[in-house]
PDB file of C-alpha atoms in Angstrom:
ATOM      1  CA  UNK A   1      39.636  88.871 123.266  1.00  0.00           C
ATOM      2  CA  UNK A   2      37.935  91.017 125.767  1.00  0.00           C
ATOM      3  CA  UNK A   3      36.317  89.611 129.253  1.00  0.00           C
ATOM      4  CA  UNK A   4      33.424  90.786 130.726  1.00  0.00           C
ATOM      5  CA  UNK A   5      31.999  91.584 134.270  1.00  0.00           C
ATOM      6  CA  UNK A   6      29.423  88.704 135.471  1.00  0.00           C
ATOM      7  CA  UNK A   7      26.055  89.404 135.590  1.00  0.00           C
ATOM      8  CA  UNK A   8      24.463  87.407 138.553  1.00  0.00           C
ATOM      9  CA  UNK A   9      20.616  88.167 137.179  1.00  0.00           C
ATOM     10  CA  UNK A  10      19.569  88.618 140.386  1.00  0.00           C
ATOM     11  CA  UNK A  11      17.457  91.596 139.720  1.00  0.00           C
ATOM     12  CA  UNK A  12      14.423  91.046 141.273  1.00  0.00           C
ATOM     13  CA  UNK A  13      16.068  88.970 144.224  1.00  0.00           C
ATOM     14  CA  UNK A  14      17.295  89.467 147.697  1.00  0.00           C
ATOM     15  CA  UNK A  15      19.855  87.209 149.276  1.00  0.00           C
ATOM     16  CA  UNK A  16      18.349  84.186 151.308  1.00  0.00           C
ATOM     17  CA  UNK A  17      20.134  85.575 154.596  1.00  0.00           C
ATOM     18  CA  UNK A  18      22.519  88.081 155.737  1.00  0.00           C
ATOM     19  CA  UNK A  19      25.691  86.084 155.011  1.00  0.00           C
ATOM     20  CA  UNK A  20      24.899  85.881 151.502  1.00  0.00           C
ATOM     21  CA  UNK A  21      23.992  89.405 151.059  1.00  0.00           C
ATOM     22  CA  UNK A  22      27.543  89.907 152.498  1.00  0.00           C
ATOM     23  CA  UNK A  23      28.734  87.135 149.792  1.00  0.00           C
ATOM     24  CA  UNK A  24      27.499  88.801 146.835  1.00  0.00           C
ATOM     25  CA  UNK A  25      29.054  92.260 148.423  1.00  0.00           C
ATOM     26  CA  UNK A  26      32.491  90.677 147.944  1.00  0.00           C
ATOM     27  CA  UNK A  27      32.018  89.415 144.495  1.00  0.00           C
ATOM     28  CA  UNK A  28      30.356  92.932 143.392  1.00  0.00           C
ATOM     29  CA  UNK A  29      33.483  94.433 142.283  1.00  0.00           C
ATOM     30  CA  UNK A  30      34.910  95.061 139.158  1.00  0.00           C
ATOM     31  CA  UNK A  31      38.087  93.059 138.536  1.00  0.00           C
ATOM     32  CA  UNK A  32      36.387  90.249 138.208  1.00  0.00           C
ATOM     33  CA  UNK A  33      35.874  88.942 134.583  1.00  0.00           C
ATOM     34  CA  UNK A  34      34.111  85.859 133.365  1.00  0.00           C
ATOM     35  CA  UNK A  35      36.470  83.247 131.808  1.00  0.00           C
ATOM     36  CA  UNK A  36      33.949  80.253 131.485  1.00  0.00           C
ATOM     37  CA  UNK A  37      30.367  80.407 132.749  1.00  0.00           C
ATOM     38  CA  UNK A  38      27.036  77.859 132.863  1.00  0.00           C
ATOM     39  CA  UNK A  39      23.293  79.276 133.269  1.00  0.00           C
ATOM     40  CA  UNK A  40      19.799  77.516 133.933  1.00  0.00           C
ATOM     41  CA  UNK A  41      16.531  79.425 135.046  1.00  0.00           C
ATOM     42  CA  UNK A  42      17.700  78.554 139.097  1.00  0.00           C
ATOM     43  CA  UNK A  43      21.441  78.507 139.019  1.00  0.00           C
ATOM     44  CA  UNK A  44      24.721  79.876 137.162  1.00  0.00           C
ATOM     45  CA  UNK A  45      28.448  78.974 137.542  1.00  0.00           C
ATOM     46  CA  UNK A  46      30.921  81.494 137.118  1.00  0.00           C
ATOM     47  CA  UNK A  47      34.448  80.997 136.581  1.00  0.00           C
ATOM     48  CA  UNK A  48      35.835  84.361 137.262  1.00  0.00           C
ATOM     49  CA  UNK A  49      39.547  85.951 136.902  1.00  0.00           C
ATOM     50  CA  UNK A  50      40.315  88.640 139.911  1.00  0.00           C
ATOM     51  CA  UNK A  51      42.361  90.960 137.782  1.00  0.00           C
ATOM     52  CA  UNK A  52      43.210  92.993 140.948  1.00  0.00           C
ATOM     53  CA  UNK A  53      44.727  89.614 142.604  1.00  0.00           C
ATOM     54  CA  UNK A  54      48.186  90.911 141.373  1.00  0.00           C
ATOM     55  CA  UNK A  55      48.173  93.834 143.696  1.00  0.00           C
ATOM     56  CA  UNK A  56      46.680  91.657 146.753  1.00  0.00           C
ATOM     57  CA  UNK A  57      48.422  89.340 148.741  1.00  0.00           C
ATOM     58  CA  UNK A  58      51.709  88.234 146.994  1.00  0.00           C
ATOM     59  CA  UNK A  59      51.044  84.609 145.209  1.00  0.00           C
ATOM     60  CA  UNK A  60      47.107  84.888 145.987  1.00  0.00           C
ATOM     61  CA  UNK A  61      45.178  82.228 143.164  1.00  0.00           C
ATOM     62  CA  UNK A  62      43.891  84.691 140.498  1.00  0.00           C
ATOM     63  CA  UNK A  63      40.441  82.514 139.964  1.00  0.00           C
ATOM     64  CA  UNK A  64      37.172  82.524 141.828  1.00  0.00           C
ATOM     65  CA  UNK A  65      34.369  79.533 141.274  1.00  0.00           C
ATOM     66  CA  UNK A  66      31.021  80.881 141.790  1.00  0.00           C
ATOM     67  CA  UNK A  67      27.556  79.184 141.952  1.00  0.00           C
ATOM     68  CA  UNK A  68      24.088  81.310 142.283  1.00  0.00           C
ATOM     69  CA  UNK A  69      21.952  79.099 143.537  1.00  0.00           C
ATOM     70  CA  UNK A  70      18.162  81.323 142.627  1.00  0.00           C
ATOM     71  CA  UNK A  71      14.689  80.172 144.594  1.00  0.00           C
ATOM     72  CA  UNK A  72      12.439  81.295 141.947  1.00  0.00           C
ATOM     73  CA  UNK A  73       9.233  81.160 144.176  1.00  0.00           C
ATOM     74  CA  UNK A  74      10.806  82.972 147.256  1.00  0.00           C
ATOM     75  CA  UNK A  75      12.581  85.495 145.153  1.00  0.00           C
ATOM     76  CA  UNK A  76      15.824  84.737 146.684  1.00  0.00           C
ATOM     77  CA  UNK A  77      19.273  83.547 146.239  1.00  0.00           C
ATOM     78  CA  UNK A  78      22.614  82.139 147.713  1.00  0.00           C
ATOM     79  CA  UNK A  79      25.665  82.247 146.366  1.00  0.00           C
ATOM     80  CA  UNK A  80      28.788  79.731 147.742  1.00  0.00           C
ATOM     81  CA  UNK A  81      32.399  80.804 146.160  1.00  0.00           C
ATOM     82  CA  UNK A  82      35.875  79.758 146.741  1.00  0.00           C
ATOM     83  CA  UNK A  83      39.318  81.299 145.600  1.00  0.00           C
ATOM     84  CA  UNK A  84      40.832  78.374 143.553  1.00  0.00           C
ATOM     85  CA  UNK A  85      43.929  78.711 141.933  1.00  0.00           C
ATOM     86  CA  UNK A  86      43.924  76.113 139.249  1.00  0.00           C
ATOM     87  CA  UNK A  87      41.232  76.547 136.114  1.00  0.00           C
ATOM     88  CA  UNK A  88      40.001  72.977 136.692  1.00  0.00           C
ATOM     89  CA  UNK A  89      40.076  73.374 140.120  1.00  0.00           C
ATOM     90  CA  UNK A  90      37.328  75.657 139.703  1.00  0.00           C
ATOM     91  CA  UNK A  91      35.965  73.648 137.393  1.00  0.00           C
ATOM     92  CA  UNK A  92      35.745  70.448 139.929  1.00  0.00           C
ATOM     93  CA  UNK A  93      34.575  72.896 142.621  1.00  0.00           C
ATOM     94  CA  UNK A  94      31.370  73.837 140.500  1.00  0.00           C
ATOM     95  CA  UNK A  95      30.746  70.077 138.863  1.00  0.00           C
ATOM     96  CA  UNK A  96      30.167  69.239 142.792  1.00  0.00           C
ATOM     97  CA  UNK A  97      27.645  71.701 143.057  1.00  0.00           C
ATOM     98  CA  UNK A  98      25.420  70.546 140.312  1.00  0.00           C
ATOM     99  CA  UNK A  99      27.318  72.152 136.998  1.00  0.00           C
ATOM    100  CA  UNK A 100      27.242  69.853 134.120  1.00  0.00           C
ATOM    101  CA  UNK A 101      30.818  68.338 133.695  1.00  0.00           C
ATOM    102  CA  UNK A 102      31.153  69.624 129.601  1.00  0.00           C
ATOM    103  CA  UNK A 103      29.570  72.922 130.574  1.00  0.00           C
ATOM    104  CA  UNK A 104      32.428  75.545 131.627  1.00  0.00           C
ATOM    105  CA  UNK A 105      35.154  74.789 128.984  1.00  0.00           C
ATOM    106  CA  UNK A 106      36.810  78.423 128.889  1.00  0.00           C
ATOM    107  CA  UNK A 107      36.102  80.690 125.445  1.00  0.00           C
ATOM    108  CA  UNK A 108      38.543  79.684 123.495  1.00  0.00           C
ATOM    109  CA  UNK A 109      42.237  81.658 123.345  1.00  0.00           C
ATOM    110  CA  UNK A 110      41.252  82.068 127.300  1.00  0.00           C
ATOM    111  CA  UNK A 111      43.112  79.229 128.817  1.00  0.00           C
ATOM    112  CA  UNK A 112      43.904  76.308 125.953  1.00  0.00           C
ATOM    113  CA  UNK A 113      46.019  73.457 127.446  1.00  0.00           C
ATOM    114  CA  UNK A 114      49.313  73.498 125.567  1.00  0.00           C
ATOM    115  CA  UNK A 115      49.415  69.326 124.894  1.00  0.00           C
ATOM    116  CA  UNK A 116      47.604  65.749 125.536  1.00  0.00           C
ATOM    117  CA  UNK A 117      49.726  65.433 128.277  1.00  0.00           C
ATOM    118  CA  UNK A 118      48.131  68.715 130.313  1.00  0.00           C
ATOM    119  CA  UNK A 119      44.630  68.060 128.781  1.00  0.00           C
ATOM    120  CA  UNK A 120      44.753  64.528 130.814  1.00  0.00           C
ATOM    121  CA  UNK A 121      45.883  66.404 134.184  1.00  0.00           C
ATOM    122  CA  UNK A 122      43.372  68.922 134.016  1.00  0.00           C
ATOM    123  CA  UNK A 123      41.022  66.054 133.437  1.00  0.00           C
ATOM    124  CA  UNK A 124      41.990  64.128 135.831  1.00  0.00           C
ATOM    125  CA  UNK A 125      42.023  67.144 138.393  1.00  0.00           C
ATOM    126  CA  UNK A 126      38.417  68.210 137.442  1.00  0.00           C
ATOM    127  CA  UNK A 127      37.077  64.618 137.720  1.00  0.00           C
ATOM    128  CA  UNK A 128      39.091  63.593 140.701  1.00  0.00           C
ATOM    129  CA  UNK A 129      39.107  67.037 142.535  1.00  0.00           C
ATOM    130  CA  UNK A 130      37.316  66.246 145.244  1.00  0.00           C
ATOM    131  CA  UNK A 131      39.780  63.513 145.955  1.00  0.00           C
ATOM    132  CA  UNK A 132      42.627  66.009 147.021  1.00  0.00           C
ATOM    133  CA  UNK A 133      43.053  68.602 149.615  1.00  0.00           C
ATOM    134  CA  UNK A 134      44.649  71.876 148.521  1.00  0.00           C
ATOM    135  CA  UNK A 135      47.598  72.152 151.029  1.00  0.00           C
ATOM    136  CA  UNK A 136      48.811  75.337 149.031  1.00  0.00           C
ATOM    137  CA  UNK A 137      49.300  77.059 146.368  1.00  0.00           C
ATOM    138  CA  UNK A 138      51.460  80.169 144.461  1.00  0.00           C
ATOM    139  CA  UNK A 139      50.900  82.220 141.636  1.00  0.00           C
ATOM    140  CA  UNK A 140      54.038  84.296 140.533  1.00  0.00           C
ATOM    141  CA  UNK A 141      52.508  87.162 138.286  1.00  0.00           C
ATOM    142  CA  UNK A 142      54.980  89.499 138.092  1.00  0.00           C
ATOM    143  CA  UNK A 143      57.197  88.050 135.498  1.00  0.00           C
ATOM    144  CA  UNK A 144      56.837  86.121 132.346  1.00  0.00           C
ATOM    145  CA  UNK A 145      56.008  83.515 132.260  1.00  0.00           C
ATOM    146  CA  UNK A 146      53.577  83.266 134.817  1.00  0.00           C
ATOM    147  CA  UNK A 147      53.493  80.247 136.832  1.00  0.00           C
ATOM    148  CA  UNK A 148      51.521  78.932 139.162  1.00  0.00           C
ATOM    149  CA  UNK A 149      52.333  75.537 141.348  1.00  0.00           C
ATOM    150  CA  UNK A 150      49.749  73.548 144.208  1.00  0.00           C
ATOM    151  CA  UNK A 151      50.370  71.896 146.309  1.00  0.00           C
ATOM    152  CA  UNK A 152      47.492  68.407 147.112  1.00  0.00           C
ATOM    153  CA  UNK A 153      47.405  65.722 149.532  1.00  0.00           C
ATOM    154  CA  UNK A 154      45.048  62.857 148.622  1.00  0.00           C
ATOM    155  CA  UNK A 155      42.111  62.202 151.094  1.00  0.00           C
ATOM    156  CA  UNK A 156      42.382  58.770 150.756  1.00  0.00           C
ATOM    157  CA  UNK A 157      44.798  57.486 153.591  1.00  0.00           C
ATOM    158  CA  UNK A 158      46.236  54.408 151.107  1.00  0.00           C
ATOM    159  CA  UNK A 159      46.971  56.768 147.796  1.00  0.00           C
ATOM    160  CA  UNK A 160      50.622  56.841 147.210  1.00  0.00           C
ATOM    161  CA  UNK A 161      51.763  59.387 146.903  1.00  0.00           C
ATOM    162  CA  UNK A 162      50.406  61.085 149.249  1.00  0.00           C
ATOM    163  CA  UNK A 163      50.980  64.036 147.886  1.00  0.00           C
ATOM    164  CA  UNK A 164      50.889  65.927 144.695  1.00  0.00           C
ATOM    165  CA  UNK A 165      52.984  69.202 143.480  1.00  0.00           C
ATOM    166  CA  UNK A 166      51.130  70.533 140.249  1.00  0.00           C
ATOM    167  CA  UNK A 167      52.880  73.488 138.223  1.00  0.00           C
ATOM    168  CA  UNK A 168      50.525  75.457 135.699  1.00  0.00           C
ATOM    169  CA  UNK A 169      52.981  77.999 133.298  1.00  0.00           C
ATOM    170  CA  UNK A 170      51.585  80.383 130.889  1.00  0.00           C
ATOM    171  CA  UNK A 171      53.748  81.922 128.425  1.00  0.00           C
ATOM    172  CA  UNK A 172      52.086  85.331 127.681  1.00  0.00           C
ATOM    173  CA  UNK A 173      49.947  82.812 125.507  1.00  0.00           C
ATOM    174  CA  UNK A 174      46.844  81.690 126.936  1.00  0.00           C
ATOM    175  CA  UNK A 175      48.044  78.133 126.467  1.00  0.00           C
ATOM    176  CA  UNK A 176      49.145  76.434 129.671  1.00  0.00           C
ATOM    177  CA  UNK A 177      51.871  73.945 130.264  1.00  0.00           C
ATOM    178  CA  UNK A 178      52.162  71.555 133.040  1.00  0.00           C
TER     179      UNK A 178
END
């Protein structure tokens, strides 16, 4: 299965203001490959893989949510991002900004959860995302098999625990395991 580069369709825009001009500069580059994405006419969420992540900072998350938010009167657009490291992270991060909850399940072989078990945390993590804080997080990508573990705190001062330790292993396979 081969990704592909995003394409923004912002032809015929300009950025609403300097800092997202600057925004779209950063995500103009081409590691970045689409592993789920969501279009209308005024906005599209991207969930993107930063192939060149590996050779960044040492346990950097690999995955970028992006939402292009397009005024179709002014001819302009914004564009908010964050580096998630979790698939449903990114997932939760775009639902809050108006994505449909069913709309960025990844093209299949790209990132199939390996049981029930890590189907229900990944739901539970892209319907209760913005429940948790990420404290930190790790990707190890230099070995097989790659794993990557978060750390959360909950935001909600009576939650026990506290504090939650996810762990996200791929096998070579794009099939997950918690």
């Amino acid at each position: 299965m081969s990704l592909h580069e995003p394409d923004y369709e912002l032809d015929g825009f300009e950025p609403a203001d300097e800092e997202h001009e600057q925004h779209h500069d950063h995500l103009d580059i081409s590691s970045l490959k689409v592993l789920g994405e969501h279009r209308t006419d005024t906005d599209s969420y991207f969930v993107l893989l930063d192939e060149g992540a590996t050779w960044g900072i040492p346990g950097s998350p690999q995955l970028r949510a992006v939402h292009v938010s397009r005024d179709l009167s002014a001819r302009t657009f914004e564009i908010d991002s964050k580096e998630l490291p979790l698939y449903a992270m990114a997932q939760s991060y775009l639902i809050a900004r108006g994505c449909p909850s069913d709309a960025l399940s990844p093209q299949e072989g790209v990132h199939d959860p390996a049981d029930d078990v890590t189907r229900a945390l990944e739901a539970r993590v892209r319907g209760d995302g913005d429940h948790f804080a990420l404290l930190a997080s790790y990707t190890a990508d230099m070995r097989e098999p790659v794993e990557t573990v978060v750390m959360l705190r909950s935001l909600d001062p009576q939650a026990v625990p506290e504090f939650r330790i996810l762990r996200e292993r791929s096998t070579g396979t794009p099939t997950p395991t918690p």
